[in-house]
Amino acid sequence: MKIACIGAGYVGGPTMAMIAYKCPDIEVVVLDIAQARIDQWNSDKLPIYEPGLDEIVFEARGRNLFFSIDVEKHVGEADIIFISVNTPTKVRGVGAGAAADLTYWESAARTIAKACTSSKIIVEKSTVPVKTAEAVEKVLARNCVDKSIRFDILSNPEFLAEGTAIDDLKKPDRVLIGGRETESGLKAVATLKAVYERWVPSERVITANLWSAELSKLTANAFLAQRISSINAISALCEATGANVKQVSYAIGTDSRIGPKFLNASVGFGGSCFQKDILNLVYICESVGLKEVADYWRSVVTINDYQKDRFVNRMLEAMFNTVSGKRCAIFGFAFKKDTGDTRETPAIDVCHKLMADKAKIACYDPQVTEDQMIRDLSLDPYMWDHPAGQVTPKMTMVKQQFTTCKTAYEAAAGAHCIAIMTEWDEFKTLDYQKLYDGMVKPAYIFDGRNIVDPVKLREIGFVVYGIGQPLDPFVTESAF
Ligand SMILES: NC(=O)C1=CN([C@@H]2O[C@H](COP(=O)(O)OP(=O)(O)OC[C@H]3O[C@@H](n4cnc5c(N)ncnc54)[C@H](O)[C@@H]3O)[C@@H](O)[C@H]2O)C=CC1
Ligand SMILES: O=C(O)[C@H]1O[C@H](OP(=O)(O)OP(=O)(O)OC[C@H]2O[C@@H](n3ccc(=O)[nH]c3=O)[C@H](O)[C@@H]2O)[C@H](O)[C@@H](O)[C@@H]1O
């Protein structure tokens, strides 16, 4: 059996590497139009930082795992073709800022139509609006010259989270496969199911109809993000009342119907998918006339934006309503720990707001390069996922207010405040006395991840703000 995957990104790369690793007899080729990305996959330094990924790729690469830009050749030769291209939020035209941009998706479908001379199973791996499989079927049916060729479209959404991708792929809670409930559709489902059952217990490989599978992915992300927005909304109430959101999370999470996961209040969720997928869900609901449902889900994003605003407002309020010219140390830029991914990271919004108030930012992240940060801060919203989203004139302005540092200590030296944006483990064990000694006084810590101990840091002399934690007396007693 031969598998090809169009799109060698955060999903295509690791998922295909896992299939190749677990099934040495299946040839897996991961394809991309971006030569640079393929070169990185073929090098010693992979394009993605993900714990455990190197071992898997290095074992399978060259054996039965290959990375190539020769898309048409390998698509033509494959039995199963995964499509794992980016499906970003539209930046212009109808549905801009909400609908999914299916340009890359459709171009992948057209490539398949052009390249195929035999019947194939096509697997939607990307997250797509419900009913996208129908659009793919139509593109293939009208473009494939040989009418005897059959395409069976499956939906097999990916549920991995970055930072834990390899564990998630090795031991998934479930694998979901949706297909047409026809004879050939069911056969295609069984073929893909058999691939996963090589390492996933069969009761965890769930099957559904195509539309249920497509919608389940958007719904899963919406539910996960909704939990974060719910606890973040409560964190604001905690700060207003003296309750502690960590205690509230623990108390409610012990109810087995609620469960303890995804209840960490934070500066807001980031990542390439939560916001994009909720906006997409909202757009679909509006398109079918479900305004109330759309409004309900939109509020998850509204609260997330509110949380980021609230965080910066707390910083300003504590620092006498001005950060003009003040050095602000930003600890962490990635959207979560154990990844170098910065897509939709809350750090971007926080830095933008601080820079708008004329702050000087000194940022340290163990995995994110300076180029990446400057690029992120220079792009317009949603542009990061589009190839056109290249250098903008904003870059020069950003560079005047933003520098990167090699260590947390360097970032904090001479700073008025530290803002923790990513929960990297190393931030938990820093020598905070040393950091304090090198800072301007009063020295502040704004913990956007609730990873430091406010009591200990207050003993050192810091003014500490933690999301949803009782406010520091320095702030409550001030005249502001
Ligand atoms: N990043 C994540 O953790 C997860 C992402 N997803 C979904 O998976 C999909 C892919 O996401 P990522 O891997 O993060 O995106 P990505 O941007 O990292 O990778 C997509 C790749 O597809 C390539 N591409 C675009 N059009 C192409 C074409 N016509 N032919 C060949 N290559 C093409 C791009 O050059 C890019 O390298 C999205 O729909 C996303 O919503 C789903 C679960 C998790
Ligand atoms: O479709 C996707 O792209 C993926 O989106 C998320 O995965 P990911 O974005 O990689 O990471 P998460 O662990 O979900 O974290 C997302 C954001 O929420 C934040 N978060 C998470 C949990 C929490 O309790 N509090 C919180 O603020 C994280 O810091 C991060 O910024 C989902 O967890 C995956 O199941 C899904 O496949």
Coordinates of N, CA and C in Angstrom, one line a residue, residues 207-365:
T207 N -16.4 5.1 13.7 CA -16.9 5.5 12.4 C -18.2 6.3 12.4
A208 N -18.4 7.1 11.4 CA -19.6 8.0 11.4 C -19.9 8.3 9.9
N209 N -21.0 9.0 9.7 CA -21.2 9.5 8.4 C -20.3 10.7 8.1
L210 N -20.1 11.1 6.9 CA -19.2 12.1 6.5 C -19.5 13.4 7.2
W211 N -20.7 13.8 7.3 CA -21.0 15.2 7.8 C -20.8 15.2 9.3
S212 N -21.2 14.0 10.0 CA -21.0 14.0 11.4 C -19.5 14.1 11.7
A213 N -18.7 13.4 11.0 CA -17.2 13.5 11.2 C -16.7 14.9 11.0
E214 N -17.1 15.5 9.9 CA -16.6 16.9 9.7 C -17.1 17.8 10.8
L215 N -18.3 17.7 11.2 CA -18.9 18.6 12.2 C -18.3 18.3 13.6
S216 N -18.0 17.0 13.9 CA -17.4 16.7 15.2 C -16.1 17.4 15.5
K217 N -15.3 17.6 14.4 CA -14.0 18.3 14.6 C -14.2 19.7 15.1
L218 N -15.1 20.4 14.3 CA -15.3 21.8 14.7 C -16.0 21.9 16.1
T219 N -16.8 20.9 16.4 CA -17.5 20.9 17.7 C -16.6 20.6 18.8
A220 N -15.6 19.7 18.6 CA -14.7 19.4 19.7 C -13.8 20.6 20.0
N221 N -13.3 21.3 19.0 CA -12.5 22.5 19.3 C -13.4 23.6 19.9
A222 N -14.6 23.7 19.5 CA -15.5 24.7 20.1 C -15.7 24.4 21.6
F223 N -16.0 23.2 21.9 CA -16.2 22.8 23.3 C -14.9 23.0 24.2
L224 N -13.8 22.6 23.6 CA -12.5 22.8 24.4 C -12.3 24.3 24.7
A225 N -12.4 25.1 23.6 CA -12.2 26.5 23.8 C -13.2 27.2 24.7
Q226 N -14.4 26.6 24.6 CA -15.5 27.2 25.5 C -15.2 26.9 27.0
R227 N -14.6 25.8 27.3 CA -14.2 25.6 28.7 C -13.2 26.6 29.1
I228 N -12.3 26.9 28.3 CA -11.2 27.9 28.7 C -11.9 29.3 28.9
S229 N -12.8 29.7 27.9 CA -13.4 31.0 28.0 C -14.3 31.0 29.3
S230 N -14.9 29.8 29.6 CA -15.8 29.8 30.8 C -15.0 30.1 32.0
I231 N -13.9 29.4 32.2 CA -13.1 29.6 33.4 C -12.4 30.9 33.4
N232 N -12.1 31.4 32.2 CA -11.5 32.8 32.1 C -12.6 33.8 32.5
A233 N -13.8 33.6 32.1 CA -14.9 34.5 32.5 C -15.0 34.5 34.1
I234 N -14.9 33.3 34.6 CA -15.0 33.2 36.1 C -13.8 33.9 36.8
S235 N -12.6 33.8 36.1 CA -11.4 34.4 36.7 C -11.6 35.9 36.9
A236 N -12.3 36.6 36.0 CA -12.6 38.0 36.2 C -13.5 38.2 37.5
L237 N -14.4 37.3 37.7 CA -15.3 37.4 38.8 C -14.5 37.1 40.1
C238 N -13.5 36.2 40.0 CA -12.7 35.9 41.2 C -11.9 37.2 41.6
E239 N -11.4 37.8 40.6 CA -10.6 39.0 41.0 C -11.5 40.1 41.6
A240 N -12.7 40.1 41.2 CA -13.6 41.2 41.7 C -14.1 40.8 43.1
T241 N -14.0 39.5 43.5 CA -14.6 39.1 44.8 C -13.6 38.5 45.8
G242 N -12.4 38.3 45.4 CA -11.4 37.7 46.3 C -11.4 36.2 46.3
A243 N -12.2 35.6 45.4 CA -12.1 34.1 45.2 C -10.8 33.8 44.4
N244 N -10.4 32.6 44.5 CA -9.1 32.2 43.8 C -9.5 31.2 42.7
V245 N -9.3 31.5 41.4 CA -9.8 30.7 40.3 C -9.1 29.3 40.4
K246 N -7.9 29.2 40.9 CA -7.3 27.8 41.0 C -8.1 27.0 41.9
Q247 N -8.6 27.5 43.0 CA -9.4 26.7 43.9 C -10.8 26.4 43.3
V248 N -11.3 27.4 42.6 CA -12.6 27.2 41.9 C -12.5 26.1 40.9
S249 N -11.4 26.1 40.1 CA -11.2 25.1 39.0 C -11.1 23.7 39.7
Y250 N -10.3 23.6 40.8 CA -10.1 22.4 41.4 C -11.5 21.8 41.9
A251 N -12.2 22.8 42.6 CA -13.5 22.4 43.2 C -14.5 21.9 42.2
I252 N -14.6 22.5 41.1 CA -15.6 22.1 40.1 C -15.1 20.9 39.3
G253 N -13.7 20.8 39.1 CA -13.1 19.7 38.3 C -13.2 18.4 39.0
T254 N -13.4 18.4 40.3 CA -13.6 17.1 41.0 C -14.9 16.4 40.7
D255 N -15.9 17.2 40.2 CA -17.2 16.6 39.8 C -16.9 15.8 38.5
S256 N -17.1 14.5 38.6 CA -16.8 13.7 37.4 C -17.5 14.1 36.1
R257 N -18.6 14.8 36.3 CA -19.3 15.2 35.1 C -18.6 16.4 34.4
I258 N -17.9 17.1 35.2 CA -17.2 18.3 34.6 C -15.7 17.9 34.3
G259 N -15.1 17.2 35.2 CA -13.7 16.7 34.9 C -12.7 17.8 35.1
P260 N -11.4 17.5 35.4 CA -10.4 18.5 35.7 C -9.7 19.1 34.6
K261 N -9.8 18.6 33.4 CA -8.9 19.1 32.3 C -9.4 20.4 31.7
F262 N -8.5 21.1 31.1 CA -8.9 22.3 30.4 C -9.6 23.3 31.2
L263 N -9.2 23.4 32.5 CA -9.8 24.4 33.4 C -8.7 25.4 33.9
N264 N -7.6 25.5 33.2 CA -6.6 26.4 33.7 C -6.9 27.8 33.1
A265 N -7.2 28.7 34.1 CA -7.4 30.1 33.6 C -6.1 30.6 33.1
S266 N -6.2 31.5 32.0 CA -5.0 32.0 31.4 C -5.2 33.3 30.8
V267 N -4.2 33.9 30.2 CA -4.3 35.2 29.5 C -5.2 35.0 28.3
G268 N -5.5 33.8 27.9 CA -6.4 33.5 26.8 C -5.8 32.4 26.0
F269 N -6.7 31.7 25.2 CA -6.2 30.6 24.4 C -5.6 31.2 23.1
G270 N -4.6 30.5 22.6 CA -4.0 30.8 21.3 C -4.0 29.6 20.4
G271 N -3.1 29.6 19.5 CA -3.0 28.4 18.6 C -3.7 28.6 17.3
S272 N -3.3 27.8 16.3 CA -3.8 28.1 15.0 C -5.3 27.7 14.8
C273 N -5.9 27.0 15.7 CA -7.2 26.4 15.4 C -8.4 26.9 16.2
F274 N -8.3 27.1 17.5 CA -9.5 27.3 18.3 C -10.3 28.5 17.7
Q275 N -9.6 29.7 17.6 CA -10.3 30.8 17.1 C -10.8 30.6 15.7
K276 N -9.9 30.1 14.8 CA -10.3 29.9 13.4 C -11.5 29.0 13.3
D277 N -11.5 27.9 14.1 CA -12.6 26.9 13.9 C -13.9 27.4 14.5
I278 N -13.8 28.2 15.6 CA -15.0 28.7 16.1 C -15.6 29.8 15.2
L279 N -14.8 30.6 14.6 CA -15.3 31.6 13.7 C -15.9 30.9 12.5
N280 N -15.3 29.8 12.1 CA -15.9 29.0 11.0 C -17.2 28.5 11.3
L281 N -17.3 27.9 12.6 CA -18.6 27.4 13.0 C -19.7 28.5 13.1
V282 N -19.3 29.6 13.6 CA -20.2 30.8 13.6 C -20.7 31.1 12.2
Y283 N -19.7 31.2 11.3 CA -20.1 31.5 9.9 C -21.1 30.5 9.3
I284 N -20.8 29.2 9.6 CA -21.7 28.2 9.1 C -23.1 28.3 9.7
C285 N -23.2 28.6 11.0 CA -24.5 28.8 11.7 C -25.2 29.9 11.1
E286 N -24.5 31.0 10.8 CA -25.2 32.2 10.2 C -25.6 31.9 8.8
S287 N -24.8 31.1 8.1 CA -25.2 30.8 6.7 C -26.5 30.0 6.6
V288 N -26.8 29.2 7.7 CA -28.0 28.4 7.6 C -29.1 29.0 8.5
G289 N -28.9 30.3 8.9 CA -30.0 31.1 9.6 C -30.0 30.8 11.1
L290 N -29.0 30.3 11.7 CA -29.1 30.0 13.1 C -28.3 31.1 13.9
K291 N -28.9 32.3 13.9 CA -28.3 33.4 14.5 C -27.9 33.3 16.0
E292 N -28.9 32.7 16.7 CA -28.7 32.6 18.2 C -27.6 31.6 18.5
V293 N -27.5 30.5 17.7 CA -26.4 29.6 17.9 C -25.1 30.2 17.5
A294 N -25.1 31.0 16.4 CA -23.9 31.7 16.0 C -23.4 32.6 17.1
D295 N -24.3 33.4 17.7 CA -24.0 34.3 18.8 C -23.4 33.6 20.0
Y296 N -24.0 32.5 20.3 CA -23.5 31.7 21.5 C -22.1 31.4 21.3
W297 N -21.7 30.8 20.1 CA -20.3 30.4 20.0 C -19.4 31.6 19.8
R298 N -19.9 32.6 19.2 CA -19.0 33.8 19.0 C -18.6 34.3 20.3
S299 N -19.4 34.2 21.3 CA -19.1 34.7 22.7 C -17.8 34.1 23.2
V300 N -17.5 32.9 22.8 CA -16.3 32.2 23.3 C -15.0 33.0 22.8
V301 N -15.1 33.5 21.6 CA -14.0 34.3 21.1 C -14.0 35.7 21.7
T302 N -15.2 36.2 22.0 CA -15.3 37.5 22.6 C -14.7 37.5 24.0
I303 N -15.0 36.5 24.8 CA -14.4 36.4 26.1 C -12.9 36.2 26.0
N304 N -12.4 35.5 25.0 CA -11.0 35.4 24.9 C -10.3 36.7 24.6
D305 N -10.9 37.5 23.7 CA -10.3 38.8 23.5 C -10.4 39.7 24.7
Y306 N -11.5 39.6 25.4 CA -11.7 40.4 26.7 C -10.6 40.0 27.7
Q307 N -10.3 38.7 27.7 CA -9.3 38.3 28.7 C -7.9 38.9 28.4
K308 N -7.6 38.9 27.1 CA -6.3 39.5 26.8 C -6.3 41.0 27.1
D309 N -7.4 41.7 26.8 CA -7.5 43.1 27.1 C -7.4 43.4 28.6
R310 N -8.1 42.5 29.3 CA -8.1 42.6 30.8 C -6.7 42.5 31.3
F311 N -5.9 41.6 30.8 CA -4.6 41.4 31.3 C -3.7 42.6 31.1
V312 N -3.8 43.2 29.9 CA -3.0 44.4 29.7 C -3.5 45.6 30.5
N313 N -4.8 45.7 30.7 CA -5.4 46.7 31.5 C -4.9 46.6 33.0
R314 N -4.8 45.4 33.4 CA -4.2 45.1 34.8 C -2.8 45.6 34.9
M315 N -2.0 45.4 33.8 CA -0.6 45.8 33.8 C -0.6 47.3 33.9
L316 N -1.4 48.0 33.0 CA -1.3 49.4 33.0 C -1.8 50.0 34.3
E317 N -2.9 49.5 34.9 CA -3.4 50.0 36.1 C -2.4 49.9 37.2
A318 N -1.7 48.8 37.3 CA -0.8 48.6 38.4 C 0.5 49.5 38.2
M319 N 0.8 49.7 37.0 CA 2.0 50.5 36.7 C 1.7 52.0 36.5
F320 N 0.8 52.5 37.3 CA 0.4 53.9 37.3 C -0.1 54.5 36.0
N321 N -0.8 53.5 35.2 CA -1.4 53.9 34.0 C -0.4 54.4 32.9
T322 N 0.8 54.1 33.0 CA 1.7 54.4 31.9 C 2.9 53.4 31.8
V323 N 3.1 52.9 30.6 CA 4.3 52.0 30.4 C 5.2 52.7 29.4
S324 N 4.9 54.0 29.1 CA 5.7 54.7 28.1 C 7.2 54.7 28.4
G325 N 7.9 54.1 27.5 CA 9.4 54.1 27.7 C 9.9 53.0 28.6
K326 N 8.9 52.3 29.3 CA 9.3 51.3 30.3 C 9.7 50.0 29.6
R327 N 10.8 49.4 30.1 CA 11.1 48.1 29.6 C 10.2 47.0 30.2
C328 N 9.6 46.3 29.4 CA 8.7 45.2 29.9 C 9.2 43.9 29.4
A329 N 9.6 43.0 30.3 CA 10.1 41.7 29.9 C 8.9 40.7 29.7
I330 N 9.0 40.1 28.5 CA 7.9 39.2 28.1 C 8.6 37.8 28.2
F331 N 8.1 36.9 29.1 CA 8.6 35.6 29.2 C 7.7 34.6 28.4
G332 N 8.2 34.2 27.3 CA 7.5 33.2 26.5 C 6.7 33.9 25.4
F333 N 6.8 33.4 24.2 CA 6.0 33.9 23.0 C 5.2 32.9 22.4
A334 N 5.6 31.6 22.5 CA 4.8 30.5 21.9 C 3.4 30.5 22.5
F335 N 2.4 29.9 21.8 CA 1.0 29.9 22.3 C 0.8 28.9 23.5
K336 N 1.8 28.0 23.7 CA 1.8 27.1 24.8 C 3.2 26.6 25.0
K337 N 3.4 25.8 26.1 CA 4.8 25.3 26.2 C 5.0 24.1 25.3
D338 N 6.3 23.8 25.2 CA 6.7 22.6 24.4 C 6.4 22.7 22.9
T339 N 6.3 23.9 22.4 CA 6.1 24.1 21.0 C 6.8 25.4 20.6
G340 N 7.3 25.5 19.4 CA 7.8 26.8 18.9 C 6.7 27.5 18.1
D341 N 5.5 27.0 18.1 CA 4.4 27.6 17.3 C 3.9 28.9 17.9
T342 N 3.8 29.9 17.1 CA 3.3 31.2 17.7 C 2.0 31.6 17.1
R343 N 1.3 30.7 16.3 CA 0.1 31.2 15.6 C -1.0 31.6 16.6
E344 N -1.5 32.8 16.4 CA -2.5 33.3 17.3 C -2.1 33.3 18.8
T345 N -0.8 33.4 19.1 CA -0.5 33.4 20.5 C -0.9 34.7 21.2
P346 N -1.4 34.5 22.4 CA -1.9 35.8 23.1 C -0.7 36.8 23.3
A347 N 0.5 36.3 23.2 CA 1.7 37.2 23.3 C 1.7 38.3 22.3
I348 N 1.2 37.9 21.1 CA 1.1 38.9 20.0 C 0.2 40.1 20.4
D349 N -1.0 39.8 20.9 CA -2.0 40.8 21.3 C -1.4 41.6 22.5
V350 N -0.8 40.9 23.4 CA -0.3 41.7 24.6 C 0.8 42.6 24.2
C351 N 1.7 42.1 23.4 CA 2.8 43.0 22.9 C 2.3 44.2 22.1
H352 N 1.3 43.9 21.2 CA 0.8 45.0 20.4 C 0.2 46.1 21.3
K353 N -0.6 45.7 22.3 CA -1.2 46.7 23.2 C -0.2 47.4 24.0
L354 N 0.9 46.7 24.5 CA 1.9 47.4 25.3 C 2.7 48.4 24.4
M355 N 2.9 47.9 23.2 CA 3.7 48.8 22.2 C 2.9 50.0 21.9
A356 N 1.5 49.8 21.8 CA 0.7 51.0 21.5 C 0.8 52.0 22.6
D357 N 1.0 51.6 23.8 CA 1.2 52.5 24.9 C 2.7 52.8 25.1
K358 N 3.5 52.6 24.0 CA 4.9 53.0 24.0 C 5.9 52.3 24.9
A359 N 5.5 51.1 25.3 CA 6.4 50.3 26.1 C 7.6 49.8 25.2
K360 N 8.7 49.4 25.8 CA 9.8 48.8 25.2 C 9.8 47.3 25.6
I361 N 9.7 46.4 24.6 CA 9.5 45.0 25.0 C 10.9 44.3 24.8
A362 N 11.2 43.5 25.9 CA 12.3 42.6 25.8 C 11.8 41.2 26.0
C363 N 11.9 40.4 24.9 CA 11.2 39.1 25.0 C 12.2 37.9 24.9
Y364 N 11.9 36.9 25.8 CA 12.7 35.7 25.7 C 11.7 34.5 25.6
D365 N 12.0 33.6 24.6 CA 11.3 32.4 24.5 C 12.3 31.3 24.1

